[in-house]
Amino acid sequence: MSGSRAMQAEVAVIGAGPAGCAAAIGLARGGCRVLLLDRAATARESVCGEFLGPAAVAALGRLGLDPGRLGAVPLRQARIGRGGREAGFALPFPAWALPRRVLDGALREAAAAAGVVLHTGLAVQGARPAGAGWAVQLPRGAVAARQVVLASGKHALRGHPRDGARQGWLGLKLHLEGGAAGEAVTLLPFAGGYAGLQPRPGGGATLCAALPGRAAGAAMAWAGDPWVRDPWVRDPWVRDPWAFLARVAAGSALGARLLAGARPAWERPLAIAGLPYGFRAAPVGPAGLYRVGDQAAVIPSFTGEGIGLALQSGLAAAAAILAGEAATEFQTRWQARIAGPMRWAGLGAWALRRAPGGLVAAARLAPAARLLARRTRLAAGG
Ligand SMILES: Cc1cc2nc3c(=O)[nH]c(=O)nc-3n(C[C@H](O)[C@H](O)[C@H](O)COP(=O)(O)OP(=O)(O)OC[C@H]3O[C@@H](n4cnc5c(N)ncnc54)[C@H](O)[C@@H]3O)c2cc1C
């Protein structure tokens, strides 16, 4: 779309990732006139390990989407390796691996089919209260809406910072040809962070890594590079896909074995900086603004629960708006619901960073590993 705009909607949803699409579909099915806005013209790859756990699968089911039909690979096992030690256990729930481009594309299509008006290729500039509702600012013109769902993911919208978010981590993602990912999700702590390895539909694998503050801080600023969504990644090994592979493989015998035959499918890893792991939005905010997905909370990524939280929070926000629940009440309920998984995920992320060998030892006790895998999940219902 281009040209000046003076559009109207009952609800404007900012961001067509999993959280925004789920909210928009839920609202449209409830009879709302919904406008869904995204700056990306089409669904694309994003820095994400692409693991779908039970909360994601349940939410997708409610949205009429089946990971198997979308071509996802079933995952049956979890593994972890550090140095010469390794452990593996059967996942205590069904899980899948599905490329984000495919998932986000299917969600956008489902939104359009539900009657959502989708405007893409438009970066929202801000949103402010106006009269009894909101004015959402576009590059040219504005949208008037009664309520706003803020689903812009890792990026804060101007005027709506994520107070208290610590901008610590750097995320990297690389698609691989070859490699031996198997039907498993594999956690590979290495010097400078941790990585997750998963199979891709049709062969190959996805390697996704998270680097905490200091390592990320040493690795910044590549302004103007289209591969990097944030312009501050500089460290050569972060830019070079072979060096990234070698760095992860050097962290464990398991990593070296699984990555032995792998080749980068991209000329560079995709990167995103400033990830505020552990962030939880304060329940109190402006009336009529519902934060969902990573705008409501950012769970450490080793859990593979971010997409599940995004989809479930979108559906929950839609139900709240349709029921006339105030944003503050919705936000309070949502934060209470995710408190347990966020706490356990924080503990797991700490162990991955500070005592990865201990985590491998714990994973050898399969019941303990399965307990952590369950505790970092969102409970059904609510
Ligand atoms: C390294 C890493 C690995 C991860 N691995 C996994 C995993 O394996 N499994 C899992 O479940 N989760 C994983 N996650 C987390 C998961 O990716 C996120 O939690 C999830 O994508 C959040 O969904 P969302 O809809 O809130 O945001 P996003 O998916 O980020 O979507 C936000 C959307 O908003 C749009 N947008 C942003 N700003 C604007 C604007 N101003 N105007 C218009 N549009 C805008 C963007 O283009 C985007 O489409 C991982 C995260 C990281 C960093």
CSV table of C-alpha atoms and ligand atoms in Angstrom, one decimal:
chain,number,residue,atom,x,y,z
A,1,MET,CA,0.0,0.0,0.0
A,2,SER,CA,1.1,3.6,-0.5
A,3,GLY,CA,-0.4,7.0,-0.5
A,4,SER,CA,-2.1,8.9,2.4
A,5,ARG,CA,-4.3,7.0,4.7
A,6,ALA,CA,-7.1,7.7,7.0
A,7,MET,CA,-8.2,4.2,7.9
A,8,GLN,CA,-10.4,2.9,10.6
A,9,ALA,CA,-10.6,-0.4,12.5
A,10,GLU,CA,-12.1,-1.6,15.7
A,11,VAL,CA,-8.7,-3.1,16.6
A,12,ALA,CA,-5.3,-2.4,15.0
A,13,VAL,CA,-2.8,-5.2,15.4
A,14,ILE,CA,0.9,-4.1,15.1
A,15,GLY,CA,3.1,-7.0,13.9
A,16,ALA,CA,2.1,-10.1,11.9
A,17,GLY,CA,4.3,-12.6,13.7
A,18,PRO,CA,2.7,-15.5,15.6
A,19,ALA,CA,1.4,-13.3,18.4
A,20,GLY,CA,-0.2,-10.7,16.1
A,21,CYS,CA,-1.7,-13.2,13.6
A,22,ALA,CA,-3.2,-15.3,16.5
A,23,ALA,CA,-4.8,-12.1,18.0
A,24,ALA,CA,-6.1,-10.9,14.7
A,25,ILE,CA,-7.6,-14.3,13.7
A,26,GLY,CA,-9.3,-14.6,17.2
A,27,LEU,CA,-10.7,-11.1,16.9
A,28,ALA,CA,-11.9,-11.5,13.3
A,29,ARG,CA,-13.6,-14.7,14.2
A,30,GLY,CA,-15.3,-12.9,17.1
A,31,GLY,CA,-16.8,-10.4,14.6
A,32,CYS,CA,-14.3,-7.5,15.0
A,33,ARG,CA,-13.0,-5.4,12.1
A,34,VAL,CA,-9.3,-6.0,12.4
A,35,LEU,CA,-6.4,-4.3,10.7
A,36,LEU,CA,-3.1,-6.2,10.8
A,37,LEU,CA,0.0,-4.2,10.0
A,38,ASP,CA,3.5,-5.5,9.4
A,39,ARG,CA,6.6,-3.8,8.0
A,40,ALA,CA,7.8,-6.9,6.2
A,41,ALA,CA,6.1,-7.3,2.8
A,42,THR,CA,6.1,-11.1,3.0
A,43,ALA,CA,6.7,-13.7,5.7
A,44,ARG,CA,10.5,-14.3,5.9
A,45,GLU,CA,13.1,-16.2,8.0
A,46,SER,CA,13.7,-14.8,11.4
A,47,VAL,CA,16.2,-15.6,14.1
A,48,CYS,CA,14.4,-18.5,15.7
A,49,GLY,CA,15.3,-22.2,16.4
A,50,GLU,CA,12.0,-23.2,14.8
A,51,PHE,CA,11.0,-25.7,17.6
A,52,LEU,CA,7.3,-26.0,18.1
A,53,GLY,CA,6.3,-27.4,21.5
A,54,PRO,CA,2.8,-28.4,22.8
A,55,ALA,CA,1.6,-24.9,23.6
A,56,ALA,CA,2.3,-23.9,20.0
A,57,VAL,CA,0.8,-27.0,18.5
A,58,ALA,CA,-2.4,-26.6,20.6
A,59,ALA,CA,-2.7,-22.9,19.6
A,60,LEU,CA,-2.1,-23.7,16.0
A,61,GLY,CA,-4.9,-26.4,16.2
A,62,ARG,CA,-7.3,-23.7,17.5
A,63,LEU,CA,-6.3,-21.6,14.5
A,64,GLY,CA,-7.0,-24.5,12.1
A,65,LEU,CA,-3.3,-25.2,11.3
A,66,ASP,CA,-1.6,-28.5,11.6
A,67,PRO,CA,2.2,-28.6,11.7
A,68,GLY,CA,2.3,-32.0,10.0
A,69,ARG,CA,0.3,-30.7,7.0
A,70,LEU,CA,2.6,-27.7,6.8
A,71,GLY,CA,5.5,-30.1,6.3
A,72,ALA,CA,7.0,-29.9,9.8
A,73,VAL,CA,9.5,-32.6,10.9
A,74,PRO,CA,8.5,-34.5,14.1
A,75,LEU,CA,11.0,-34.3,16.9
A,76,ARG,CA,11.2,-37.2,19.3
A,77,GLN,CA,14.4,-36.7,21.3
A,78,ALA,CA,16.3,-34.0,23.1
A,79,ARG,CA,20.1,-34.1,23.4
A,80,ILE,CA,22.8,-32.0,25.0
A,81,GLY,CA,26.6,-32.1,24.8
A,82,ARG,CA,29.5,-30.2,26.3
A,83,GLY,CA,33.1,-31.2,26.0
A,84,GLY,CA,33.3,-35.0,25.9
A,85,ARG,CA,30.0,-35.4,27.8
A,86,GLU,CA,26.6,-35.9,26.3
A,87,ALA,CA,23.1,-37.1,27.3
A,88,GLY,CA,19.8,-37.6,25.6
A,89,PHE,CA,16.2,-38.4,26.5
A,90,ALA,CA,12.8,-38.9,24.9
A,91,LEU,CA,10.8,-35.6,24.7
A,92,PRO,CA,7.9,-35.9,27.2
A,93,PHE,CA,5.5,-34.3,24.6
A,94,PRO,CA,5.0,-34.1,20.8
A,95,ALA,CA,7.2,-31.4,19.1
A,96,TRP,CA,7.9,-30.3,15.6
A,97,ALA,CA,10.5,-28.3,13.6
A,98,LEU,CA,9.0,-25.9,11.0
A,99,PRO,CA,10.7,-23.0,9.2
A,100,ARG,CA,9.5,-19.6,10.3
A,101,ARG,CA,8.9,-18.5,6.8
A,102,VAL,CA,6.5,-21.3,6.4
A,103,LEU,CA,4.8,-20.9,9.8
A,104,ASP,CA,4.4,-17.1,9.5
A,105,GLY,CA,3.2,-17.4,5.9
A,106,ALA,CA,0.5,-19.9,6.9
A,107,LEU,CA,-0.6,-17.6,9.8
A,108,ARG,CA,-0.8,-14.6,7.5
A,109,GLU,CA,-3.0,-16.7,5.0
A,110,ALA,CA,-5.2,-17.9,7.9
A,111,ALA,CA,-5.7,-14.3,9.0
A,112,ALA,CA,-6.7,-13.2,5.5
A,113,ALA,CA,-9.1,-16.1,5.3
A,114,ALA,CA,-10.7,-15.1,8.6
A,115,GLY,CA,-11.5,-11.7,7.2
A,116,VAL,CA,-8.5,-9.7,8.7
A,117,VAL,CA,-7.5,-6.8,6.6
A,118,LEU,CA,-3.7,-7.2,6.2
A,119,HIS,CA,-1.4,-4.3,5.3
A,120,THR,CA,2.2,-5.3,4.8
A,121,GLY,CA,5.3,-3.5,3.9
A,122,LEU,CA,4.4,-0.7,6.3
A,123,ALA,CA,6.5,0.1,9.3
A,124,VAL,CA,4.2,1.6,12.1
A,125,GLN,CA,5.8,4.8,13.4
A,126,GLY,CA,4.0,5.0,16.7
A,127,ALA,CA,0.7,4.8,18.5
A,128,ARG,CA,-0.9,7.3,20.8
A,129,PRO,CA,-4.2,7.7,22.7
A,130,ALA,CA,-6.7,9.8,20.7
A,131,GLY,CA,-10.2,10.6,21.8
A,132,ALA,CA,-11.8,7.4,23.1
A,133,GLY,CA,-9.4,5.2,21.2
A,134,TRP,CA,-6.0,5.2,19.5
A,135,ALA,CA,-4.2,6.8,16.5
A,136,VAL,CA,-1.7,4.4,14.9
A,137,GLN,CA,0.9,6.4,12.9
A,138,LEU,CA,1.9,5.1,9.5
A,139,PRO,CA,4.7,6.5,7.3
A,140,ARG,CA,1.9,8.5,5.7
A,141,GLY,CA,-1.4,9.0,7.4
A,142,ALA,CA,-2.8,7.2,10.5
A,143,VAL,CA,-5.3,4.5,11.5
A,144,ALA,CA,-8.0,5.2,14.1
A,145,ALA,CA,-8.8,2.2,16.3
A,146,ARG,CA,-10.7,1.5,19.5
A,147,GLN,CA,-7.9,-0.8,20.8
A,148,VAL,CA,-4.4,-1.7,19.8
A,149,VAL,CA,-2.7,-5.1,20.1
A,150,LEU,CA,1.1,-4.5,20.3
A,151,ALA,CA,2.8,-7.5,18.7
A,152,SER,CA,6.0,-6.0,17.3
A,153,GLY,CA,8.2,-8.8,18.8
A,154,LYS,CA,11.7,-7.9,19.8
A,155,HIS,CA,11.4,-4.4,18.6
A,156,ALA,CA,9.9,-1.7,20.8
A,157,LEU,CA,7.5,0.7,19.2
A,158,ARG,CA,8.4,4.4,19.5
A,159,GLY,CA,6.7,5.8,22.6
A,160,HIS,CA,6.2,2.3,24.1
A,161,PRO,CA,9.6,1.2,25.5
A,162,ARG,CA,9.9,-2.1,27.3
A,163,ASP,CA,10.7,-0.7,30.8
A,164,GLY,CA,13.2,-2.8,32.7
A,165,ALA,CA,14.2,-4.8,29.6
A,166,ARG,CA,18.0,-5.6,29.7
A,167,GLN,CA,19.2,-5.5,26.1
A,168,GLY,CA,21.7,-8.3,26.6
A,169,TRP,CA,21.8,-11.1,24.1
A,170,LEU,CA,22.7,-11.6,20.5
A,171,GLY,CA,20.8,-14.2,18.4
A,172,LEU,CA,22.2,-15.9,15.3
A,173,LYS,CA,20.7,-18.3,12.9
A,174,LEU,CA,22.1,-20.3,10.0
A,175,HIS,CA,20.5,-22.9,7.7
A,176,LEU,CA,22.7,-25.8,7.0
A,177,GLU,CA,23.0,-28.3,4.2
A,178,GLY,CA,23.9,-31.8,5.4
A,179,GLY,CA,24.7,-32.4,9.1
A,180,ALA,CA,23.2,-35.1,11.2
A,181,ALA,CA,20.4,-33.4,13.2
A,182,GLY,CA,18.2,-36.6,13.2
A,183,GLU,CA,14.7,-36.4,14.7
A,184,ALA,CA,16.0,-34.5,17.7
A,185,VAL,CA,16.5,-31.0,19.2
A,186,THR,CA,20.1,-30.8,20.3
A,187,LEU,CA,21.5,-28.2,22.8
A,188,LEU,CA,25.1,-27.4,22.2
A,189,PRO,CA,26.7,-25.0,24.7
A,190,PHE,CA,30.0,-23.6,23.4
A,191,ALA,CA,32.5,-20.9,24.3
A,192,GLY,CA,30.5,-17.7,24.2
A,193,GLY,CA,27.0,-19.0,24.3
A,194,TYR,CA,24.7,-21.9,23.4
A,195,ALA,CA,23.2,-23.2,20.2
A,196,GLY,CA,20.3,-25.4,19.2
A,197,LEU,CA,20.3,-27.7,16.2
A,198,GLN,CA,17.2,-29.1,14.5
A,199,PRO,CA,16.3,-30.9,11.3
A,200,ARG,CA,14.7,-29.0,8.4
A,201,PRO,CA,11.9,-30.4,6.2
A,202,GLY,CA,13.5,-31.9,3.1
A,203,GLY,CA,16.9,-32.3,4.7
A,204,GLY,CA,19.6,-30.1,6.2
A,205,ALA,CA,19.3,-28.4,9.6
A,206,THR,CA,18.8,-25.1,11.4
A,207,LEU,CA,21.5,-23.9,13.7
A,208,CYS,CA,20.5,-21.1,16.1
A,209,ALA,CA,22.6,-19.6,18.8
A,210,ALA,CA,22.2,-17.1,21.7
A,211,LEU,CA,25.2,-15.1,23.0
A,212,PRO,CA,25.0,-13.3,26.3
A,213,GLY,CA,26.0,-9.7,27.0
A,214,ARG,CA,29.7,-9.6,27.0
A,215,ALA,CA,30.2,-11.9,23.9
A,216,ALA,CA,27.4,-10.0,22.1
A,217,GLY,CA,28.9,-6.7,23.1
A,218,ALA,CA,32.2,-7.6,21.6
A,219,ALA,CA,30.5,-8.4,18.4
A,220,MET,CA,28.9,-5.3,17.1
A,221,ALA,CA,28.2,-2.8,14.1
A,222,TRP,CA,27.7,-3.8,10.6
A,223,ALA,CA,25.6,-0.8,9.6
A,224,GLY,CA,23.8,-1.1,6.3
A,225,ASP,CA,24.2,-4.8,5.9
A,226,PRO,CA,20.9,-6.3,4.8
A,227,TRP,CA,21.5,-9.6,6.4
A,228,VAL,CA,21.6,-8.1,9.9
A,229,ARG,CA,18.4,-6.8,11.2
A,230,ASP,CA,20.2,-4.9,13.9
A,231,PRO,CA,23.1,-2.8,12.8
A,232,TRP,CA,25.6,-3.7,15.5
A,233,VAL,CA,27.2,-7.0,14.9
A,234,ARG,CA,30.9,-6.8,14.1
A,235,ASP,CA,32.9,-9.8,15.4
A,236,PRO,CA,34.3,-11.7,12.4
A,237,TRP,CA,33.3,-15.2,13.6
A,238,VAL,CA,29.7,-14.0,14.0
A,239,ARG,CA,29.7,-12.8,10.4
A,240,ASP,CA,31.4,-15.8,8.9
A,241,PRO,CA,29.1,-18.9,8.7
A,242,TRP,CA,32.1,-21.4,8.6
A,243,ALA,CA,33.6,-19.7,11.7
A,244,PHE,CA,30.3,-19.8,13.4
A,245,LEU,CA,29.9,-23.6,12.6
A,246,ALA,CA,33.5,-24.2,13.8
A,247,ARG,CA,32.9,-22.3,17.0
A,248,VAL,CA,29.8,-24.4,17.9
A,249,ALA,CA,31.4,-27.7,16.8
A,250,ALA,CA,34.5,-27.0,19.0
A,251,GLY,CA,32.2,-26.8,22.1
A,252,SER,CA,31.5,-30.6,22.3
A,253,ALA,CA,32.2,-34.0,20.8
A,254,LEU,CA,28.5,-34.3,20.1
A,255,GLY,CA,28.5,-30.9,18.2
A,256,ALA,CA,31.6,-31.9,16.2
A,257,ARG,CA,30.0,-35.2,15.2
A,258,LEU,CA,26.6,-33.8,14.2
A,259,LEU,CA,28.1,-30.9,12.3
A,260,ALA,CA,30.9,-32.8,10.6
A,261,GLY,CA,29.3,-33.0,7.2
A,262,ALA,CA,27.4,-29.7,7.4
A,263,ARG,CA,27.8,-26.7,5.0
A,264,PRO,CA,26.3,-23.3,5.5
A,265,ALA,CA,23.3,-22.7,3.2
A,266,TRP,CA,23.6,-18.9,3.6
A,267,GLU,CA,26.5,-16.6,3.0
A,268,ARG,CA,26.0,-15.2,6.5
A,269,PRO,CA,24.2,-16.0,9.7
A,270,LEU,CA,21.1,-14.0,10.2
A,271,ALA,CA,21.5,-11.9,13.4
A,272,ILE,CA,19.4,-9.9,15.9
A,273,ALA,CA,20.9,-7.9,18.7
A,274,GLY,CA,19.6,-6.6,22.1
A,275,LEU,CA,17.5,-9.6,23.1
A,276,PRO,CA,16.1,-8.9,26.6
A,277,TYR,CA,15.8,-12.5,27.9
A,278,GLY,CA,13.7,-12.6,31.1
A,279,PHE,CA,11.8,-9.4,30.3
A,280,ARG,CA,8.2,-9.3,31.6
A,281,ALA,CA,6.0,-6.3,30.9
A,282,ALA,CA,4.5,-4.5,33.9
A,283,PRO,CA,0.8,-5.3,34.1
A,284,VAL,CA,-0.1,-1.6,34.3
A,285,GLY,CA,0.0,0.3,31.0
A,286,PRO,CA,-2.2,2.6,28.9
A,287,ALA,CA,-5.9,1.7,28.6
A,288,GLY,CA,-6.7,-0.1,25.4
A,289,LEU,CA,-3.1,-1.3,24.6
A,290,TYR,CA,-2.7,-5.1,24.8
A,291,ARG,CA,0.9,-6.4,24.7
A,292,VAL,CA,1.4,-9.9,23.4
A,293,GLY,CA,4.2,-12.3,22.4
A,294,ASP,CA,7.7,-10.9,22.9
A,295,GLN,CA,6.2,-7.5,23.8
A,296,ALA,CA,4.7,-9.1,26.9
A,297,ALA,CA,7.6,-11.3,27.9
A,298,VAL,CA,10.8,-12.8,26.4
A,299,ILE,CA,11.5,-16.3,27.5
A,300,PRO,CA,15.1,-17.6,27.1
A,301,SER,CA,15.2,-19.3,23.7
A,302,PHE,CA,16.7,-22.7,24.7
A,303,THR,CA,13.2,-23.6,25.9
A,304,GLY,CA,11.7,-23.4,22.4
A,305,GLU,CA,8.6,-21.9,24.0
A,306,GLY,CA,8.5,-18.4,22.6
A,307,ILE,CA,6.2,-19.2,19.6
A,308,GLY,CA,3.9,-21.1,22.0
A,309,LEU,CA,3.7,-18.1,24.3
A,310,ALA,CA,3.2,-15.7,21.3
A,311,LEU,CA,0.3,-17.7,19.8
A,312,GLN,CA,-1.3,-18.3,23.2
A,313,SER,CA,-1.0,-14.7,24.3
A,314,GLY,CA,-2.5,-13.5,21.0
A,315,LEU,CA,-5.5,-15.8,21.4
A,316,ALA,CA,-5.9,-14.8,25.1
A,317,ALA,CA,-5.7,-11.0,24.2
A,318,ALA,CA,-8.4,-11.6,21.5
A,319,ALA,CA,-10.7,-13.3,24.0
A,320,ALA,CA,-10.1,-10.5,26.5
A,321,ILE,CA,-10.9,-7.8,24.0
A,322,LEU,CA,-14.0,-9.6,22.9
A,323,ALA,CA,-15.1,-10.0,26.5
A,324,GLY,CA,-14.5,-6.3,27.3
A,325,GLU,CA,-11.7,-7.0,29.7
A,326,ALA,CA,-9.4,-4.1,30.3
A,327,ALA,CA,-5.8,-4.3,29.2
A,328,THR,CA,-4.4,-4.1,32.7
A,329,GLU,CA,-6.5,-7.1,33.8
A,330,PHE,CA,-5.5,-9.1,30.7
A,331,GLN,CA,-1.9,-8.2,31.3
A,332,THR,CA,-2.1,-9.2,35.0
A,333,ARG,CA,-3.7,-12.6,34.2
A,334,TRP,CA,-1.2,-13.3,31.4
A,335,GLN,CA,1.8,-12.5,33.6
A,336,ALA,CA,0.5,-14.8,36.3
A,337,ARG,CA,0.0,-17.6,33.8
A,338,ILE,CA,3.6,-17.4,32.5
A,339,ALA,CA,5.3,-16.8,35.8
A,340,GLY,CA,6.2,-20.5,36.3
A,341,PRO,CA,7.7,-21.2,32.8
A,342,MET,CA,9.6,-17.9,33.0
A,343,ARG,CA,11.2,-18.7,36.4
A,344,TRP,CA,12.2,-22.2,35.3
A,345,ALA,CA,13.5,-21.0,31.9
A,346,GLY,CA,15.7,-18.4,33.8
A,347,LEU,CA,17.1,-21.1,35.9
A,348,GLY,CA,17.9,-23.3,32.9
A,349,ALA,CA,19.5,-20.4,31.0
A,350,TRP,CA,21.7,-19.7,34.0
A,351,ALA,CA,22.8,-23.3,34.2
A,352,LEU,CA,23.5,-23.4,30.4
A,353,ARG,CA,25.8,-20.4,30.8
A,354,ARG,CA,27.4,-21.0,34.1
A,355,ALA,CA,27.5,-24.8,34.5
A,356,PRO,CA,26.7,-26.5,31.2
A,357,GLY,CA,28.6,-29.7,32.3
A,358,GLY,CA,26.3,-29.9,35.3
A,359,LEU,CA,23.3,-29.6,33.0
A,360,VAL,CA,24.6,-32.5,30.9
A,361,ALA,CA,25.0,-34.6,34.1
A,362,ALA,CA,21.4,-33.7,35.1
A,363,ALA,CA,20.2,-34.6,31.6
A,364,ARG,CA,21.6,-38.1,32.1
A,365,LEU,CA,18.9,-38.5,34.8
A,366,ALA,CA,16.1,-38.5,32.2
A,367,PRO,CA,13.3,-37.8,34.8
A,368,ALA,CA,15.1,-34.6,35.9
A,369,ALA,CA,15.6,-33.5,32.3
A,370,ARG,CA,11.9,-34.2,31.4
A,371,LEU,CA,10.8,-32.3,34.5
A,372,LEU,CA,12.8,-29.2,33.4
A,373,ALA,CA,11.4,-29.6,29.8
A,374,ARG,CA,7.8,-29.7,31.3
A,375,ARG,CA,8.3,-26.9,33.8
A,376,THR,CA,9.4,-24.4,31.1
A,377,ARG,CA,6.1,-25.0,29.2
A,378,LEU,CA,2.9,-23.0,29.5
A,379,ALA,CA,0.1,-25.0,31.2
A,380,ALA,CA,-3.0,-25.7,29.1
A,381,GLY,CA,-6.1,-23.6,29.6
A,382,GLY,CA,-6.7,-20.1,30.9
B,1,LIG,C1,18.0,-17.2,19.1
B,1,LIG,C2,16.5,-17.5,19.2
B,1,LIG,C3,16.0,-18.8,19.1
B,1,LIG,C4,14.7,-19.0,19.3
B,1,LIG,N1,14.2,-20.3,19.1
B,1,LIG,C5,12.9,-20.5,19.3
B,1,LIG,C6,12.4,-21.9,19.1
B,1,LIG,O1,13.1,-22.8,18.7
B,1,LIG,N2,11.0,-22.1,19.3
B,1,LIG,C7,10.2,-21.1,19.8
B,1,LIG,O2,9.1,-21.3,20.1
B,1,LIG,N3,10.7,-19.8,20.0
B,1,LIG,C8,12.0,-19.5,19.8
B,1,LIG,N4,12.5,-18.2,19.9
B,1,LIG,C9,11.5,-17.2,20.3
B,1,LIG,C10,10.6,-16.8,19.2
B,1,LIG,O3,11.2,-16.5,18.0
B,1,LIG,C11,9.8,-15.5,19.6
B,1,LIG,O4,9.4,-15.7,21.0
B,1,LIG,C12,8.5,-15.3,18.7
B,1,LIG,O5,8.9,-15.1,17.4
B,1,LIG,C13,7.7,-14.1,19.2
B,1,LIG,O6,6.7,-13.9,18.3
B,1,LIG,P1,6.0,-12.4,18.2
B,1,LIG,O7,4.9,-12.6,17.3
B,1,LIG,O8,5.9,-11.8,19.5
B,1,LIG,O9,7.2,-11.6,17.5
B,1,LIG,P2,7.9,-11.8,16.1
B,1,LIG,O10,7.9,-13.2,15.6
B,1,LIG,O11,9.2,-11.1,16.2
B,1,LIG,O12,7.0,-10.9,15.1
B,1,LIG,C14,6.9,-9.5,15.2
B,1,LIG,C15,6.5,-8.9,13.9
B,1,LIG,O13,6.3,-7.5,14.0
B,1,LIG,C16,6.8,-6.9,12.9
B,1,LIG,N5,7.1,-5.5,13.3
B,1,LIG,C17,8.1,-5.1,14.2
B,1,LIG,N6,8.1,-3.8,14.3
B,1,LIG,C18,7.1,-3.3,13.5
B,1,LIG,C19,6.6,-2.0,13.2
B,1,LIG,N7,7.1,-0.9,13.7
B,1,LIG,N8,5.6,-1.9,12.3
B,1,LIG,C20,5.1,-3.0,11.7
B,1,LIG,N9,5.5,-4.2,11.9
B,1,LIG,C21,6.5,-4.4,12.8
B,1,LIG,C22,7.9,-7.7,12.4
B,1,LIG,O14,8.2,-7.5,11.0
B,1,LIG,C23,7.4,-9.1,12.7
B,1,LIG,O15,6.8,-9.7,11.6
B,1,LIG,C24,13.8,-17.9,19.6
B,1,LIG,C25,14.3,-16.6,19.8
B,1,LIG,C26,15.7,-16.4,19.5
B,1,LIG,C27,16.2,-15.0,19.6
